[in-house]
Tab-separated table of C-alpha atoms and ligand atoms in Angstrom:
chain	number	residue	atom	x	y	z
A	861	MET	CA	5.964	19.557	0.189
A	862	LEU	CA	4.468	17.613	3.089
A	863	LYS	CA	2.798	18.601	6.186
A	864	ILE	CA	1.231	17.099	8.975
A	865	ASP	CA	-0.768	18.838	10.894
A	866	TYR	CA	-1.668	16.789	14.461
A	867	THR	CA	-3.168	19.544	16.580
A	868	ASN	CA	-6.647	17.477	16.437
A	869	VAL	CA	-4.962	14.489	18.354
A	870	MET	CA	-3.928	16.744	21.095
A	871	ALA	CA	-5.506	16.968	24.852
A	872	GLU	CA	-5.422	20.573	24.214
A	873	LEU	CA	-8.196	19.844	21.654
A	874	ILE	CA	-10.701	16.880	22.134
A	875	GLY	CA	-8.683	16.406	26.050
A	876	GLU	CA	-6.601	13.766	28.078
A	877	LYS	CA	-9.544	11.061	27.488
A	878	ASP	CA	-8.928	10.477	23.710
A	879	GLY	CA	-6.517	13.527	23.524
A	880	ILE	CA	-2.126	13.330	23.556
A	881	LEU	CA	-0.639	15.272	25.833
A	882	PHE	CA	2.482	16.714	25.171
A	883	GLN	CA	4.321	15.075	28.322
A	884	GLU	CA	2.871	11.966	26.898
A	885	PHE	CA	5.019	12.185	24.190
A	886	GLU	CA	8.538	12.895	26.377
A	887	GLU	CA	7.449	9.679	28.119
A	888	TYR	CA	8.917	7.956	25.123
A	889	LYS	CA	11.833	9.712	23.861
A	890	PHE	CA	14.265	7.368	25.333
A	891	ILE	CA	12.259	4.517	24.324
A	892	VAL	CA	11.998	6.552	20.418
A	893	GLU	CA	15.792	7.016	20.706
A	894	GLU	CA	16.714	3.697	21.623
A	895	ILE	CA	14.556	2.735	18.349
A	896	HIS	CA	15.799	4.746	16.531
A	897	GLU	CA	19.883	3.696	16.926
A	898	LYS	CA	18.203	-0.052	16.444
A	899	ILE	CA	16.654	1.560	13.093
A	900	GLN	CA	20.340	2.386	12.597
A	901	ARG	CA	22.028	-0.611	12.868
A	902	GLU	CA	19.133	-2.972	10.615
A	903	ARG	CA	19.019	-0.526	7.642
A	904	GLU	CA	21.269	-3.252	5.818
A	905	ASN	CA	18.455	-5.923	7.535
A	906	SER	CA	15.193	-5.530	8.374
A	907	PHE	CA	15.184	-1.682	7.460
A	908	TYR	CA	17.036	-2.333	4.286
A	909	PHE	CA	13.918	-0.414	2.471
A	910	THR	CA	15.605	2.110	3.910
A	911	GLN	CA	18.041	2.113	1.322
A	912	LEU	CA	16.393	1.339	-2.022
A	913	PRO	CA	16.137	5.444	-3.035
A	914	TYR	CA	20.081	4.884	-3.104
A	915	GLN	CA	19.327	2.133	-6.020
A	916	ASP	CA	20.417	2.583	-9.028
A	917	THR	CA	17.370	2.186	-11.789
A	918	LYS	CA	19.789	1.685	-15.073
A	919	GLU	CA	18.728	-1.509	-16.033
A	920	ILE	CA	15.007	-1.187	-14.962
A	921	LYS	CA	14.356	1.939	-17.315
A	922	ALA	CA	15.660	0.010	-20.055
A	923	ILE	CA	14.017	-3.218	-19.851
A	924	ALA	CA	10.685	-0.578	-19.221
A	925	LYS	CA	11.496	1.385	-22.309
A	926	GLU	CA	12.524	-2.337	-24.718
A	927	ILE	CA	9.114	-3.352	-22.861
A	928	ARG	CA	7.152	0.232	-24.123
A	929	GLU	CA	8.471	0.028	-27.766
A	930	ASN	CA	7.477	-3.553	-28.479
A	931	PHE	CA	4.058	-5.222	-26.439
A	932	ASP	CA	0.831	-3.286	-26.508
A	933	TYR	CA	-0.039	-4.884	-22.839
A	934	PHE	CA	1.788	-4.854	-19.802
A	935	VAL	CA	0.382	-7.328	-16.913
A	936	VAL	CA	1.145	-7.846	-13.520
A	937	ILE	CA	0.577	-10.991	-12.202
A	938	GLY	CA	0.840	-11.628	-8.433
A	939	ILE	CA	-1.023	-10.127	-5.146
A	940	GLY	CA	-0.582	-8.824	-2.026
A	941	GLY	CA	2.893	-6.669	-1.577
A	942	SER	CA	3.644	-8.132	-5.387
A	943	ALA	CA	0.303	-6.384	-6.602
A	944	LEU	CA	-0.145	-3.818	-4.230
A	945	GLY	CA	2.009	-1.193	-4.446
A	946	ASN	CA	1.984	-1.615	-8.326
A	947	GLN	CA	-2.084	-0.562	-8.431
A	948	MET	CA	-0.959	2.359	-5.714
A	949	LEU	CA	1.753	3.539	-8.143
A	950	GLN	CA	-0.694	3.632	-11.276
A	951	GLU	CA	-3.129	4.933	-10.004
A	952	ALA	CA	-2.210	8.298	-7.852
A	953	ILE	CA	0.544	9.620	-10.835
A	954	ASN	CA	-1.692	8.077	-14.359
A	955	GLY	CA	-4.959	8.293	-12.405
A	956	PHE	CA	-7.950	6.498	-13.976
A	957	ASN	CA	-7.763	7.003	-17.330
A	958	TYR	CA	-4.857	5.913	-18.489
A	959	ASN	CA	-5.733	2.760	-20.148
A	960	ASN	CA	-8.687	4.360	-22.136
A	961	PHE	CA	-6.175	6.640	-23.299
A	962	GLU	CA	-2.238	5.128	-22.907
A	963	PHE	CA	-0.064	2.509	-24.200
A	964	PRO	CA	1.116	-0.203	-22.664
A	965	LYS	CA	-2.182	-1.211	-21.365
A	966	PHE	CA	-2.361	-2.057	-17.781
A	967	TYR	CA	-3.239	-4.748	-16.220
A	968	ILE	CA	-3.410	-6.590	-12.458
A	969	MET	CA	-3.885	-10.591	-12.328
A	970	ASP	CA	-3.904	-10.487	-8.626
A	971	ASN	CA	-7.226	-12.835	-7.271
A	972	VAL	CA	-7.664	-16.379	-8.541
A	973	ASP	CA	-11.563	-15.245	-9.301
A	974	PRO	CA	-12.089	-16.698	-12.250
A	975	GLU	CA	-14.002	-13.837	-14.011
A	976	LYS	CA	-12.118	-11.111	-12.626
A	977	PHE	CA	-9.411	-13.739	-15.245
A	978	GLY	CA	-11.152	-14.069	-17.740
A	979	ASN	CA	-12.452	-10.195	-17.927
A	980	ILE	CA	-8.370	-9.021	-18.281
A	981	LEU	CA	-8.108	-12.010	-20.890
A	982	ASP	CA	-10.887	-10.519	-22.401
A	983	LEU	CA	-8.877	-6.848	-22.970
A	984	ILE	CA	-5.532	-8.178	-23.838
A	985	ASP	CA	-4.175	-9.701	-27.022
A	986	VAL	CA	-1.960	-12.306	-25.258
A	987	LYS	CA	0.645	-11.993	-28.274
A	988	LYS	CA	0.912	-8.511	-27.394
A	989	THR	CA	1.150	-8.942	-24.578
A	990	MET	CA	4.642	-9.023	-21.836
A	991	PHE	CA	3.661	-10.545	-18.486
A	992	ASN	CA	5.182	-9.435	-15.377
A	993	VAL	CA	5.056	-12.681	-12.332
A	994	ILE	CA	6.056	-11.191	-9.341
A	995	THR	CA	6.574	-13.239	-5.921
A	996	LYS	CA	8.668	-12.814	-3.783
A	997	SER	CA	8.578	-16.754	-1.758
A	998	GLY	CA	8.041	-17.272	-5.460
A	999	SER	CA	5.287	-20.172	-4.813
A	1000	THR	CA	2.096	-17.948	-3.687
A	1001	VAL	CA	-0.959	-20.108	-4.050
A	1002	GLU	CA	-2.516	-17.142	-6.456
A	1003	THR	CA	0.207	-16.145	-8.309
A	1004	MET	CA	1.470	-19.752	-9.412
A	1005	ALA	CA	-2.342	-20.975	-10.660
A	1006	ASN	CA	-2.369	-17.169	-12.854
A	1007	PHE	CA	1.229	-18.041	-13.693
A	1008	ALA	CA	0.373	-21.416	-15.044
A	1009	ILE	CA	-2.808	-20.774	-17.284
A	1010	ILE	CA	-0.802	-17.699	-19.021
A	1011	TYR	CA	2.259	-20.359	-18.725
A	1012	THR	CA	0.432	-23.149	-21.161
A	1013	THR	CA	-1.646	-20.764	-23.510
A	1014	LEU	CA	1.197	-18.684	-24.489
A	1015	LYS	CA	3.534	-21.549	-25.023
A	1016	GLU	CA	0.823	-23.485	-27.258
A	1017	LEU	CA	0.519	-20.211	-29.333
A	1018	LEU	CA	3.850	-19.472	-29.830
A	1019	GLY	CA	6.217	-22.514	-28.753
A	1020	GLU	CA	9.390	-20.941	-27.149
A	1021	ASN	CA	8.667	-18.258	-27.755
A	1022	TYR	CA	6.651	-18.409	-24.936
A	1023	LYS	CA	9.623	-16.531	-22.803
A	1024	ASN	CA	10.305	-13.183	-24.290
A	1025	HIS	CA	6.498	-12.817	-23.164
A	1026	PHE	CA	7.437	-13.128	-18.871
A	1027	ILE	CA	9.507	-10.997	-16.907
A	1028	PHE	CA	10.140	-12.284	-13.274
A	1029	THR	CA	10.104	-10.546	-10.662
A	1030	THR	CA	11.389	-12.579	-7.615
A	1031	ASP	CA	14.193	-13.551	-4.512
A	1032	PRO	CA	17.988	-14.214	-6.339
A	1033	GLU	CA	18.567	-17.489	-4.827
A	1034	LYS	CA	15.092	-18.825	-3.563
A	1035	GLY	CA	11.835	-20.368	-4.257
A	1036	PHE	CA	10.653	-22.532	-7.393
A	1037	LEU	CA	10.060	-18.776	-9.764
A	1038	ARG	CA	13.959	-18.553	-10.069
A	1039	LYS	CA	14.812	-21.492	-10.564
A	1040	PHE	CA	12.301	-22.197	-12.832
A	1041	GLY	CA	13.124	-18.673	-14.527
A	1042	GLN	CA	17.172	-20.051	-14.867
A	1043	LYS	CA	16.490	-23.188	-16.494
A	1044	GLU	CA	14.261	-21.401	-19.120
A	1045	GLY	CA	16.757	-18.474	-19.481
A	1046	ILE	CA	13.558	-16.121	-18.812
A	1047	LYS	CA	14.694	-12.273	-17.690
A	1048	THR	CA	14.384	-12.655	-13.671
A	1049	LEU	CA	14.798	-9.200	-11.318
A	1050	ASP	CA	15.682	-9.233	-8.374
A	1051	ILE	CA	14.068	-8.618	-5.074
A	1052	PRO	CA	16.312	-8.237	-1.871
A	1053	PRO	CA	16.395	-10.577	0.119
A	1054	GLN	CA	16.032	-8.472	2.849
A	1055	VAL	CA	12.901	-6.886	1.480
A	1056	GLY	CA	9.529	-8.465	2.612
A	1057	GLY	CA	6.261	-7.741	0.149
A	1058	ARG	CA	4.361	-5.216	1.962
A	1059	PHE	CA	7.863	-2.803	2.090
A	1060	SER	CA	8.469	-3.618	-1.514
A	1061	VAL	CA	7.393	-1.280	-4.131
A	1062	LEU	CA	10.354	0.312	-3.781
A	1063	THR	CA	12.340	-2.373	-5.455
A	1064	ALA	CA	11.420	-3.658	-9.006
A	1065	VAL	CA	8.874	-5.084	-7.343
A	1066	GLY	CA	6.738	-1.522	-7.983
A	1067	LEU	CA	9.283	0.355	-10.295
A	1068	LEU	CA	9.313	-1.545	-13.366
A	1069	SER	CA	5.321	-1.271	-14.001
A	1070	ALA	CA	5.833	2.871	-13.393
A	1071	ALA	CA	7.998	2.649	-15.059
A	1072	VAL	CA	6.488	0.693	-18.290
A	1073	CYS	CA	3.465	2.960	-17.634
A	1074	ASN	CA	5.795	6.060	-17.891
A	1075	ILE	CA	6.184	6.720	-14.147
A	1076	ASP	CA	9.299	8.895	-13.087
A	1077	ILE	CA	10.691	6.119	-10.987
A	1078	ASP	CA	13.755	8.741	-10.483
A	1079	SER	CA	11.979	11.532	-8.984
A	1080	LEU	CA	10.468	8.564	-6.799
A	1081	LEU	CA	12.745	7.947	-5.239
A	1082	GLU	CA	14.476	11.530	-5.446
A	1083	GLY	CA	10.846	11.800	-2.897
A	1084	ALA	CA	11.721	8.659	-1.042
A	1085	LYS	CA	15.866	9.977	-0.287
A	1086	SER	CA	14.212	13.091	0.975
A	1087	ALA	CA	12.381	11.554	3.476
A	1088	ASP	CA	15.328	8.879	5.059
A	1089	LYS	CA	17.274	11.980	4.642
A	1090	ILE	CA	14.891	13.704	7.282
A	1091	CYS	CA	14.471	10.516	9.035
A	1092	SER	CA	17.519	8.993	10.029
A	1093	GLU	CA	19.581	12.093	11.344
A	1094	ASN	CA	16.332	12.728	13.745
A	1095	SER	CA	15.236	11.211	16.513
A	1096	ASN	CA	12.681	13.871	17.889
A	1097	VAL	CA	9.299	12.832	17.147
A	1098	LEU	CA	7.941	16.165	16.817
A	1099	GLU	CA	10.536	16.426	13.827
A	1100	ASN	CA	10.664	13.416	12.298
A	1101	PRO	CA	6.919	12.720	10.399
A	1102	ALA	CA	7.637	8.189	10.321
A	1103	TYR	CA	7.989	8.734	14.884
A	1104	LEU	CA	5.325	11.451	14.962
A	1105	ILE	CA	3.159	9.127	13.033
A	1106	GLY	CA	3.590	6.088	14.680
A	1107	LEU	CA	3.903	7.513	18.401
A	1108	ILE	CA	0.665	8.954	17.882
A	1109	HIS	CA	-0.689	6.043	16.829
A	1110	TYR	CA	0.724	3.445	19.015
A	1111	ILE	CA	-0.303	5.550	22.388
A	1112	VAL	CA	-4.433	6.226	21.710
A	1113	SER	CA	-4.217	2.469	20.656
A	1114	GLN	CA	-2.177	1.782	23.967
A	1115	LYS	CA	-3.838	4.711	26.011
A	1116	LYS	CA	-6.728	6.065	24.451
A	1117	GLY	CA	-8.881	3.342	23.720
A	1118	LYS	CA	-8.235	3.630	19.636
A	1119	SER	CA	-8.385	0.615	18.030
A	1120	ILE	CA	-9.198	1.768	14.480
A	1121	SER	CA	-6.744	3.424	12.340
A	1122	VAL	CA	-9.349	4.904	9.654
A	1123	MET	CA	-7.005	6.527	6.593
A	1124	MET	CA	-9.838	9.581	4.750
A	1125	PRO	CA	-7.619	11.068	1.281
A	1126	TYR	CA	-9.834	14.013	0.309
A	1127	PHE	CA	-7.963	12.874	-3.308
A	1128	GLU	CA	-9.736	9.862	-5.183
A	1129	ARG	CA	-5.962	9.262	-7.052
A	1130	LEU	CA	-5.076	7.342	-3.369
A	1131	SER	CA	-7.918	5.553	-3.384
A	1132	SER	CA	-5.413	2.685	-3.938
A	1133	PHE	CA	-2.706	3.954	-1.357
A	1134	VAL	CA	-4.989	3.414	0.970
A	1135	ASP	CA	-5.069	-0.312	-0.130
A	1136	TRP	CA	-1.372	-0.551	0.690
A	1137	TYR	CA	-1.059	1.346	3.687
A	1138	ARG	CA	-4.072	-1.198	4.823
A	1139	GLN	CA	-1.712	-4.285	4.470
A	1140	LEU	CA	1.255	-2.540	5.559
A	1141	TRP	CA	-0.366	-1.401	9.021
A	1142	ALA	CA	-2.609	-4.640	9.361
A	1143	GLU	CA	0.239	-7.501	8.333
A	1144	SER	CA	3.099	-5.706	9.317
A	1145	LEU	CA	1.352	-4.779	13.300
A	1146	GLY	CA	-1.668	-6.932	13.907
A	1147	LYS	CA	0.749	-9.328	16.037
A	1148	GLU	CA	0.521	-11.100	19.659
A	1149	GLY	CA	-2.974	-8.708	20.123
A	1150	PHE	CA	-1.672	-5.929	19.108
A	1151	GLY	CA	-1.995	-3.717	16.226
A	1152	GLN	CA	-5.141	-1.674	14.855
A	1153	THR	CA	-7.616	-2.186	12.113
A	1154	PRO	CA	-6.982	-0.267	9.590
A	1155	LEU	CA	-10.001	1.082	7.660
A	1156	LYS	CA	-10.592	2.758	3.989
A	1157	ALA	CA	-12.413	5.951	3.564
A	1158	ILE	CA	-12.975	8.551	0.840
A	1159	GLY	CA	-13.712	12.030	0.902
A	1160	SER	CA	-16.434	13.464	0.600
A	1161	ILE	CA	-17.961	10.113	-0.977
A	1162	ASP	CA	-18.213	8.562	2.670
A	1163	GLN	CA	-18.824	11.572	4.455
A	1164	HIS	CA	-22.018	9.794	3.068
A	1165	SER	CA	-21.624	6.480	4.320
A	1166	GLN	CA	-19.183	6.586	7.419
A	1167	ILE	CA	-19.098	9.354	8.958
A	1168	GLN	CA	-22.145	8.955	11.409
A	1169	LEU	CA	-20.504	6.285	12.852
A	1170	PHE	CA	-16.954	7.647	13.035
A	1171	ARG	CA	-18.236	10.861	15.155
A	1172	GLU	CA	-21.885	8.831	17.730
A	1173	GLY	CA	-20.704	4.984	17.274
A	1174	PRO	CA	-17.912	3.676	19.530
A	1175	LYS	CA	-15.085	6.598	20.379
A	1176	ASP	CA	-12.321	3.602	18.858
A	1177	LYS	CA	-10.540	5.432	15.978
A	1178	ILE	CA	-8.034	7.755	15.006
A	1179	ILE	CA	-8.443	9.587	11.603
A	1180	THR	CA	-5.894	10.575	9.011
A	1181	PHE	CA	-7.031	13.048	6.477
A	1182	ILE	CA	-5.734	13.146	3.267
A	1183	LYS	CA	-4.908	16.557	1.490
A	1184	VAL	CA	-3.439	17.332	-1.990
A	1185	GLU	CA	-3.515	21.274	-2.995
A	1186	ASN	CA	-3.447	21.488	-6.139
A	1187	SER	CA	-5.294	19.178	-8.592
A	1188	LEU	CA	-4.766	18.655	-12.118
A	1189	ARG	CA	-7.586	19.848	-13.394
A	1190	ASP	CA	-10.733	22.181	-11.997
A	1191	PHE	CA	-14.393	23.523	-13.006
A	1192	LYS	CA	-16.183	26.391	-11.790
A	1193	ILE	CA	-19.731	26.339	-10.475
A	1194	PRO	CA	-21.365	28.726	-13.119
A	1195	SER	CA	-23.154	31.932	-11.894
A	1196	ASP	CA	-26.022	31.112	-13.643
A	1197	ILE	CA	-27.811	28.073	-11.473
A	1198	PRO	CA	-31.474	28.398	-10.004
A	1199	ASP	CA	-31.739	30.159	-6.123
A	1200	ASP	CA	-31.993	27.442	-4.413
A	1201	ILE	CA	-28.025	26.628	-5.166
A	1202	SER	CA	-26.797	29.787	-5.544
A	1203	TYR	CA	-24.582	29.125	-2.839
A	1204	LEU	CA	-22.245	27.152	-4.714
A	1205	SER	CA	-21.379	29.406	-7.287
A	1206	GLY	CA	-18.234	31.002	-7.880
A	1207	TYR	CA	-17.081	27.615	-5.904
A	1208	THR	CA	-14.883	25.244	-7.755
A	1209	LEU	CA	-14.938	21.691	-7.592
A	1210	LYS	CA	-12.143	21.315	-5.948
A	1211	GLU	CA	-12.940	23.995	-3.627
A	1212	ILE	CA	-15.839	22.767	-2.678
A	1213	LEU	CA	-13.769	19.624	-1.683
A	1214	ASP	CA	-11.609	21.075	-0.009
A	1215	ILE	CA	-14.794	22.883	2.382
A	1216	GLU	CA	-15.983	19.523	2.853
A	1217	LEU	CA	-12.585	18.107	4.522
A	1218	LEU	CA	-12.555	21.512	6.832
A	1219	GLY	CA	-16.162	20.499	8.263
A	1220	THR	CA	-15.890	17.358	9.035
A	1221	ARG	CA	-12.422	17.567	10.766
A	1222	ALA	CA	-14.189	20.162	12.698
A	1223	ALA	CA	-17.121	18.169	13.465
A	1224	LEU	CA	-15.291	15.330	14.196
A	1225	THR	CA	-13.361	16.999	16.808
A	1226	LYS	CA	-15.892	18.898	17.789
A	1227	SER	CA	-16.496	15.137	19.038
A	1228	LYS	CA	-13.559	14.328	20.176
A	1229	VAL	CA	-12.310	11.911	17.896
A	1230	PRO	CA	-8.808	12.474	17.437
A	1231	ASN	CA	-7.802	13.408	14.259
A	1232	LEU	CA	-4.724	14.362	11.645
A	1233	THR	CA	-4.302	15.499	8.408
A	1234	ILE	CA	-1.602	15.431	5.727
A	1235	THR	CA	-1.213	17.846	3.474
A	1236	ILE	CA	0.849	17.610	0.253
A	1237	ASP	CA	0.499	20.924	-2.660
A	1238	GLU	CA	1.045	18.553	-5.642
A	1239	LEU	CA	0.562	14.669	-6.139
A	1240	ASN	CA	3.120	13.929	-8.442
A	1241	PRO	CA	6.397	11.070	-7.768
A	1242	TYR	CA	8.496	12.619	-5.266
A	1243	ASN	CA	5.962	14.770	-2.470
A	1244	LEU	CA	4.521	10.176	-3.392
A	1245	GLY	CA	8.206	8.757	-2.686
A	1246	MET	CA	7.987	11.153	0.666
A	1247	LEU	CA	4.927	9.403	1.893
A	1248	ILE	CA	5.468	6.126	0.837
A	1249	TYR	CA	8.884	6.162	2.484
A	1250	ILE	CA	7.315	7.807	5.813
A	1251	TYR	CA	4.532	4.826	5.872
A	1252	GLU	CA	6.733	2.657	5.827
A	1253	LEU	CA	9.505	3.458	8.193
A	1254	ALA	CA	6.225	4.403	10.515
A	1255	THR	CA	4.568	0.648	10.400
A	1256	GLY	CA	8.732	-0.711	10.864
A	1257	PHE	CA	9.148	1.902	14.471
A	1258	THR	CA	5.504	1.207	15.163
A	1259	GLY	CA	5.855	-2.433	15.398
A	1260	TYR	CA	9.366	-1.905	17.751
A	1261	LEU	CA	7.248	0.446	19.815
A	1262	TYR	CA	4.740	-2.311	19.840
A	1263	LYS	CA	7.831	-4.512	20.436
A	1264	ILE	CA	6.660	-7.519	18.060
A	1265	ASN	CA	8.595	-8.073	14.606
A	1266	PRO	CA	7.138	-5.999	11.900
A	1267	PHE	CA	8.831	-7.904	9.080
A	1268	ASP	CA	7.007	-11.146	9.554
A	1269	GLN	CA	3.716	-12.528	8.839
A	1270	PRO	CA	3.600	-16.231	10.476
A	1271	ALA	CA	-1.031	-15.980	10.679
A	1272	VAL	CA	-1.385	-15.536	7.174
A	1273	GLU	CA	1.326	-19.049	6.416
A	1274	GLU	CA	-1.263	-21.171	8.420
A	1275	GLY	CA	-4.395	-19.990	6.190
A	1276	LYS	CA	-1.630	-21.120	2.659
A	1277	ASN	CA	-0.815	-24.077	4.518
A	1278	PHE	CA	-4.602	-25.572	5.126
A	1279	ALA	CA	-4.746	-24.852	1.662
A	1280	TYR	CA	-1.826	-26.344	0.128
A	1281	GLY	CA	-2.892	-29.804	2.234
A	1282	LEU	CA	-6.748	-29.342	0.336
A	1283	MET	CA	-4.964	-29.429	-2.568
A	1284	GLY	CA	-3.138	-32.777	-2.053
A	1285	ARG	CA	-0.035	-30.540	-1.717
A	1286	LYS	CA	3.013	-32.885	-0.374
A	1287	GLY	CA	4.022	-32.885	2.877
A	1288	TYR	CA	0.692	-31.156	4.044
A	1289	GLU	CA	-0.971	-34.421	4.459
A	1290	ASP	CA	-1.168	-33.308	8.003
A	1291	LYS	CA	-2.364	-30.108	7.404
A	1292	LEU	CA	-5.261	-31.590	5.951
A	1293	LYS	CA	-5.915	-34.224	8.446
A	1294	GLU	CA	-5.988	-30.483	10.828
A	1295	PHE	CA	-8.433	-28.463	8.427
A	1296	GLU	CA	-11.100	-31.750	8.935
A	1297	ASN	CA	-11.204	-31.541	12.448
A	1298	LEU	CA	-11.218	-27.489	12.240
A	1299	ASP	CA	-13.681	-26.899	9.371
A	1300	LYS	CA	-17.285	-28.499	10.294
A	1301	GLU	CA	-20.396	-27.266	8.733
A	1302	LYS	CA	-22.778	-27.481	12.093
A	1303	TYR	CA	-25.237	-24.879	12.748
A	1304	THR	CA	-26.268	-23.750	9.393
A	1305	LEU	CA	-29.857	-21.431	7.204
A	1306	LYS	CA	-30.742	-22.064	4.180
A	1307	VAL	CA	-33.019	-19.555	2.426
A	1308	GLU	CA	-34.504	-20.717	-1.458
B	1554	LIG	O1	3.793	-8.518	2.693
B	1554	LIG	C1	3.853	-10.265	2.414
B	1554	LIG	O2	5.387	-10.515	2.904
B	1554	LIG	C2	2.833	-10.773	1.777
B	1554	LIG	O3	1.659	-9.817	1.944
B	1554	LIG	C3	2.978	-11.208	0.291
B	1554	LIG	O4	3.478	-9.835	-0.125
B	1554	LIG	C4	2.184	-11.759	0.040
B	1554	LIG	O5	1.425	-13.076	0.432
B	1554	LIG	C5	2.688	-12.045	-1.698
B	1554	LIG	O6	4.075	-12.752	-1.603
B	1554	LIG	P1	4.723	-13.289	-2.422
B	1554	LIG	O7	5.856	-12.117	-3.062
B	1554	LIG	O8	5.692	-14.627	-1.583
B	1554	LIG	O9	4.082	-14.168	-3.652
């Protein structure tokens, strides 16, 4: 179960300057219908992620079973859309203690921060590790750098047997990794060509590591399937959760000056979900002067950090709270406690967390900060699958409202091109020259 409460984004509650009138939803009726038709037509190409809930998971589950039986460690080497979803699934379902109690232990090598890389190496035994190299393009610098070190290490230790410690996940045809996998005979899984990195969590990209860590991936896809059924059959924004989220964010960003979208779950297992959302929303929609800056906040921790700004700072934010009704554990405050804090007794920690949300939400509404609340009954694979699907569709839909392409990332490529130039990669000589003209250290202040 998933419920979206959008009462506090409506003008009725917070006024017309910051809030939305139902009439404004109505004004977009035909545009939304048009976009809905377009999305349905594009289910086999740009919107291919809508087909993913219907895939057969037999092969992924069989590979995962073999890995679970033969390896003590499972390491994903990937970055961006080839890592954030993996982290999100693991944390949302298995929580924070998985590596302390379960096998295979799961790590992600995303950054090329040498200390982080080394810290993971310290924790694993490479001879007992399966490395899953994930890259849609097959050539991302960070992923290739981390891969190259592990490849050489394994080859030195194991000779030709190194191949049994790698599984690749990449484009079915394009890119270096696909070619290398074919040449070396390394097991390689496909990322459907139509699915870009940040929309790929429900492909082998996210599903393999989830299945290795014993997450019920069929249930995850079932949840996504339910969301797809509702969303593909319904173009009415008030009945389609993805369009509702999309249109609300679009209207407040375009008409009410809300250029920042805060996501604030009151449930820490959703912390990495926000990181995943941040990439999805930023990289898909931040184009041609449009988009919203996604901002992470965690309840109740950030009440003691950012809420002051959210209430009394610039009126440029819309907030999405996420509430999970049932926690796996809870602790009751005893009655035999000092008088000054006795108002707490009888409550459980979860009850206090929920009350904190209510208090913060009311305070924000009072300050006319538009906010919506997504409530899910339990944080299980089914509900997470729904949430993932809804946010992917909301993102694609909102991109079409802005009339931009939500599926490319041209501005990311330019930074990569300069990096290639700096590393002396063939074909990028012009980029090095351009870089030298752009990057000059002219005004500095040194403190010793
Ligand atoms: O969403 C995207 O396409 C990007 O953020 C990629 O996920 C990221 O750059 C990593 O790319 P790749 O999977 O090709 O290594």
